[in-house]
mmCIF file with all atom_site columns, C-alpha atoms in Angstrom:
data_model
loop_
_atom_site.group_PDB
_atom_site.id
_atom_site.type_symbol
_atom_site.label_atom_id
_atom_site.label_alt_id
_atom_site.label_comp_id
_atom_site.label_asym_id
_atom_site.label_entity_id
_atom_site.label_seq_id
_atom_site.pdbx_PDB_ins_code
_atom_site.Cartn_x
_atom_site.Cartn_y
_atom_site.Cartn_z
_atom_site.occupancy
_atom_site.B_iso_or_equiv
_atom_site.pdbx_formal_charge
_atom_site.auth_seq_id
_atom_site.auth_comp_id
_atom_site.auth_asym_id
_atom_site.auth_atom_id
_atom_site.pdbx_PDB_model_num
ATOM 1  C CA . UNK I 1 1  ? 30.254 -13.314 49.055 1.00 91.00 ? 26  UNK I CA 1
ATOM 2  C CA . UNK I 1 2  ? 33.542 -14.039 50.303 1.00 95.00 ? 27  UNK I CA 1
ATOM 3  C CA . UNK I 1 3  ? 34.612 -14.471 54.006 1.00 95.00 ? 28  UNK I CA 1
ATOM 4  C CA . UNK I 1 4  ? 38.617 -15.143 55.279 1.00 94.00 ? 29  UNK I CA 1
ATOM 5  C CA . UNK I 1 5  ? 40.663 -13.887 57.997 1.00 93.00 ? 30  UNK I CA 1
ATOM 6  C CA . UNK I 1 6  ? 42.918 -11.687 57.354 1.00 93.00 ? 31  UNK I CA 1
ATOM 7  C CA . UNK I 1 7  ? 45.293 -11.268 60.799 1.00 93.00 ? 32  UNK I CA 1
ATOM 8  C CA . UNK I 1 8  ? 42.984 -11.733 63.570 1.00 91.00 ? 33  UNK I CA 1
ATOM 9  C CA . UNK I 1 9  ? 39.941 -10.115 61.744 1.00 96.00 ? 34  UNK I CA 1
ATOM 10 C CA . UNK I 1 10 ? 37.390 -11.183 59.818 1.00 96.00 ? 35  UNK I CA 1
ATOM 11 C CA . UNK I 1 11 ? 36.527 -9.880  56.378 1.00 97.00 ? 36  UNK I CA 1
ATOM 12 C CA . UNK I 1 12 ? 33.191 -10.175 55.118 1.00 97.00 ? 37  UNK I CA 1
ATOM 13 C CA . UNK I 1 13 ? 33.342 -9.325  50.975 1.00 97.00 ? 38  UNK I CA 1
ATOM 14 C CA . UNK I 1 14 ? 30.483 -8.657  48.860 1.00 97.00 ? 39  UNK I CA 1
ATOM 15 C CA . UNK I 1 15 ? 31.550 -7.715  45.113 1.00 96.00 ? 40  UNK I CA 1
ATOM 16 C CA . UNK I 1 16 ? 29.528 -7.417  41.835 1.00 95.00 ? 41  UNK I CA 1
ATOM 17 C CA . UNK I 1 17 ? 30.369 -7.027  38.325 1.00 94.00 ? 42  UNK I CA 1
ATOM 18 C CA . UNK I 1 18 ? 28.669 -3.771  37.281 1.00 94.00 ? 43  UNK I CA 1
ATOM 19 C CA . UNK I 1 19 ? 30.970 -0.320  36.084 1.00 93.00 ? 44  UNK I CA 1
ATOM 20 C CA . UNK I 1 20 ? 32.224 -0.157  39.981 1.00 93.00 ? 45  UNK I CA 1
ATOM 21 C CA . UNK I 1 21 ? 32.853 3.219   42.040 1.00 92.00 ? 46  UNK I CA 1
ATOM 22 C CA . UNK I 1 22 ? 35.289 5.793   40.977 1.00 93.00 ? 47  UNK I CA 1
ATOM 23 C CA . UNK I 1 23 ? 38.008 6.642   43.199 1.00 93.00 ? 48  UNK I CA 1
ATOM 24 C CA . UNK I 1 24 ? 36.822 9.894   44.166 1.00 92.00 ? 49  UNK I CA 1
ATOM 25 C CA . UNK I 1 25 ? 33.626 8.143   45.239 1.00 91.00 ? 50  UNK I CA 1
ATOM 26 C CA . UNK I 1 26 ? 34.891 5.015   47.362 1.00 92.00 ? 51  UNK I CA 1
ATOM 27 C CA . UNK I 1 27 ? 34.975 7.336   50.816 1.00 88.00 ? 52  UNK I CA 1
ATOM 28 C CA . UNK I 1 28 ? 31.932 9.685   49.463 1.00 91.00 ? 53  UNK I CA 1
ATOM 29 C CA . UNK I 1 29 ? 29.256 7.003   49.108 1.00 91.00 ? 54  UNK I CA 1
ATOM 30 C CA . UNK I 1 30 ? 29.358 6.725   53.098 1.00 92.00 ? 55  UNK I CA 1
ATOM 31 C CA . UNK I 1 31 ? 28.392 10.069  53.670 1.00 91.00 ? 56  UNK I CA 1
ATOM 32 C CA . UNK I 1 32 ? 24.710 11.235  54.399 1.00 88.00 ? 57  UNK I CA 1
ATOM 33 C CA . UNK I 1 33 ? 22.853 12.454  50.982 1.00 80.00 ? 58  UNK I CA 1
ATOM 34 C CA . UNK I 1 34 ? 25.073 10.817  48.366 1.00 74.00 ? 59  UNK I CA 1
ATOM 35 C CA . UNK I 1 35 ? 23.601 8.555   46.283 1.00 68.00 ? 60  UNK I CA 1
ATOM 36 C CA . UNK I 1 36 ? 20.494 8.245   43.569 1.00 71.00 ? 61  UNK I CA 1
ATOM 37 C CA . UNK I 1 37 ? 18.161 7.805   45.776 1.00 69.00 ? 62  UNK I CA 1
ATOM 38 C CA . UNK I 1 38 ? 17.766 9.238   49.616 1.00 68.00 ? 63  UNK I CA 1
ATOM 39 C CA . UNK I 1 39 ? 21.513 8.618   49.648 1.00 69.00 ? 64  UNK I CA 1
ATOM 40 C CA . UNK I 1 40 ? 20.881 7.165   53.217 1.00 86.00 ? 65  UNK I CA 1
ATOM 41 C CA . UNK I 1 41 ? 22.115 3.455   52.476 1.00 90.00 ? 66  UNK I CA 1
ATOM 42 C CA . UNK I 1 42 ? 25.792 3.326   52.820 1.00 92.00 ? 67  UNK I CA 1
ATOM 43 C CA . UNK I 1 43 ? 25.824 6.077   55.418 1.00 92.00 ? 68  UNK I CA 1
ATOM 44 C CA . UNK I 1 44 ? 23.266 3.780   57.418 1.00 94.00 ? 69  UNK I CA 1
ATOM 45 C CA . UNK I 1 45 ? 25.100 0.519   57.041 1.00 95.00 ? 70  UNK I CA 1
ATOM 46 C CA . UNK I 1 46 ? 28.608 2.389   58.088 1.00 96.00 ? 71  UNK I CA 1
ATOM 47 C CA . UNK I 1 47 ? 27.182 3.930   61.289 1.00 96.00 ? 72  UNK I CA 1
ATOM 48 C CA . UNK I 1 48 ? 25.044 0.704   62.064 1.00 97.00 ? 73  UNK I CA 1
ATOM 49 C CA . UNK I 1 49 ? 28.292 -1.467  61.371 1.00 97.00 ? 74  UNK I CA 1
ATOM 50 C CA . UNK I 1 50 ? 30.335 1.246   63.546 1.00 96.00 ? 75  UNK I CA 1
ATOM 51 C CA . UNK I 1 51 ? 28.352 0.917   66.774 1.00 96.00 ? 76  UNK I CA 1
ATOM 52 C CA . UNK I 1 52 ? 29.553 -2.891  67.086 1.00 94.00 ? 77  UNK I CA 1
ATOM 53 C CA . UNK I 1 53 ? 33.090 -2.085  65.996 1.00 96.00 ? 78  UNK I CA 1
ATOM 54 C CA . UNK I 1 54 ? 33.249 -3.140  62.638 1.00 97.00 ? 79  UNK I CA 1
ATOM 55 C CA . UNK I 1 55 ? 34.206 -0.898  59.312 1.00 97.00 ? 80  UNK I CA 1
ATOM 56 C CA . UNK I 1 56 ? 33.424 -1.131  55.961 1.00 97.00 ? 81  UNK I CA 1
ATOM 57 C CA . UNK I 1 57 ? 35.056 0.141   52.922 1.00 96.00 ? 82  UNK I CA 1
ATOM 58 C CA . UNK I 1 58 ? 34.702 -0.145  48.898 1.00 96.00 ? 83  UNK I CA 1
ATOM 59 C CA . UNK I 1 59 ? 38.003 -1.711  47.491 1.00 96.00 ? 84  UNK I CA 1
ATOM 60 C CA . UNK I 1 60 ? 36.688 -2.506  43.930 1.00 95.00 ? 85  UNK I CA 1
ATOM 61 C CA . UNK I 1 61 ? 38.224 -0.972  40.716 1.00 94.00 ? 86  UNK I CA 1
ATOM 62 C CA . UNK I 1 62 ? 36.484 1.463   38.417 1.00 95.00 ? 87  UNK I CA 1
ATOM 63 C CA . UNK I 1 63 ? 35.026 -0.749  35.090 1.00 94.00 ? 88  UNK I CA 1
ATOM 64 C CA . UNK I 1 64 ? 35.326 -3.943  36.742 1.00 94.00 ? 89  UNK I CA 1
ATOM 65 C CA . UNK I 1 65 ? 32.548 -3.838  39.575 1.00 94.00 ? 90  UNK I CA 1
ATOM 66 C CA . UNK I 1 66 ? 32.049 -2.869  43.448 1.00 95.00 ? 91  UNK I CA 1
ATOM 67 C CA . UNK I 1 67 ? 33.470 -4.686  46.014 1.00 97.00 ? 92  UNK I CA 1
ATOM 68 C CA . UNK I 1 68 ? 32.752 -3.936  49.972 1.00 97.00 ? 93  UNK I CA 1
ATOM 69 C CA . UNK I 1 69 ? 34.603 -5.467  52.523 1.00 98.00 ? 94  UNK I CA 1
ATOM 70 C CA . UNK I 1 70 ? 33.175 -5.759  55.968 1.00 98.00 ? 95  UNK I CA 1
ATOM 71 C CA . UNK I 1 71 ? 36.226 -5.964  58.499 1.00 98.00 ? 96  UNK I CA 1
ATOM 72 C CA . UNK I 1 72 ? 34.759 -7.675  61.788 1.00 97.00 ? 97  UNK I CA 1
ATOM 73 C CA . UNK I 1 73 ? 37.424 -7.462  64.774 1.00 96.00 ? 98  UNK I CA 1
ATOM 74 C CA . UNK I 1 74 ? 38.697 -10.820 66.627 1.00 93.00 ? 99  UNK I CA 1
ATOM 75 C CA . UNK I 1 75 ? 36.505 -9.652  69.623 1.00 91.00 ? 100 UNK I CA 1
ATOM 76 C CA . UNK I 1 76 ? 33.367 -9.801  67.536 1.00 91.00 ? 101 UNK I CA 1
ATOM 77 C CA . UNK I 1 77 ? 33.496 -13.333 65.944 1.00 89.00 ? 102 UNK I CA 1
ATOM 78 C CA . UNK I 1 78 ? 34.364 -17.077 66.799 1.00 85.00 ? 103 UNK I CA 1
ATOM 79 C CA . UNK I 1 79 ? 34.620 -20.425 65.035 1.00 81.00 ? 104 UNK I CA 1
ATOM 80 C CA . UNK I 1 80 ? 32.039 -22.958 66.716 1.00 84.00 ? 105 UNK I CA 1
ATOM 81 C CA . UNK I 1 81 ? 32.798 -26.339 66.385 1.00 86.00 ? 106 UNK I CA 1
ATOM 82 C CA . UNK I 1 82 ? 30.478 -29.142 66.220 1.00 88.00 ? 107 UNK I CA 1
ATOM 83 C CA . UNK I 1 83 ? 31.161 -32.363 67.841 1.00 78.00 ? 108 UNK I CA 1
#
């Protein structure tokens, strides 16, 4: 997992080294009933994140692994400093 700032947003990046996601499936995987089991996992993740103003997208390359980016708007995160 990697976390970095892009503009005013925070991006949480989670990736693996599996087969990846085809370009045709990048948006479909977030729809209900798409997948090998119940097809609810990423559908629910996207829905829950959207309630809090966040979004998720798949940005990996097929054949080199999946990469999911969760974008957290500037109004939903802060840096805590310790003194």
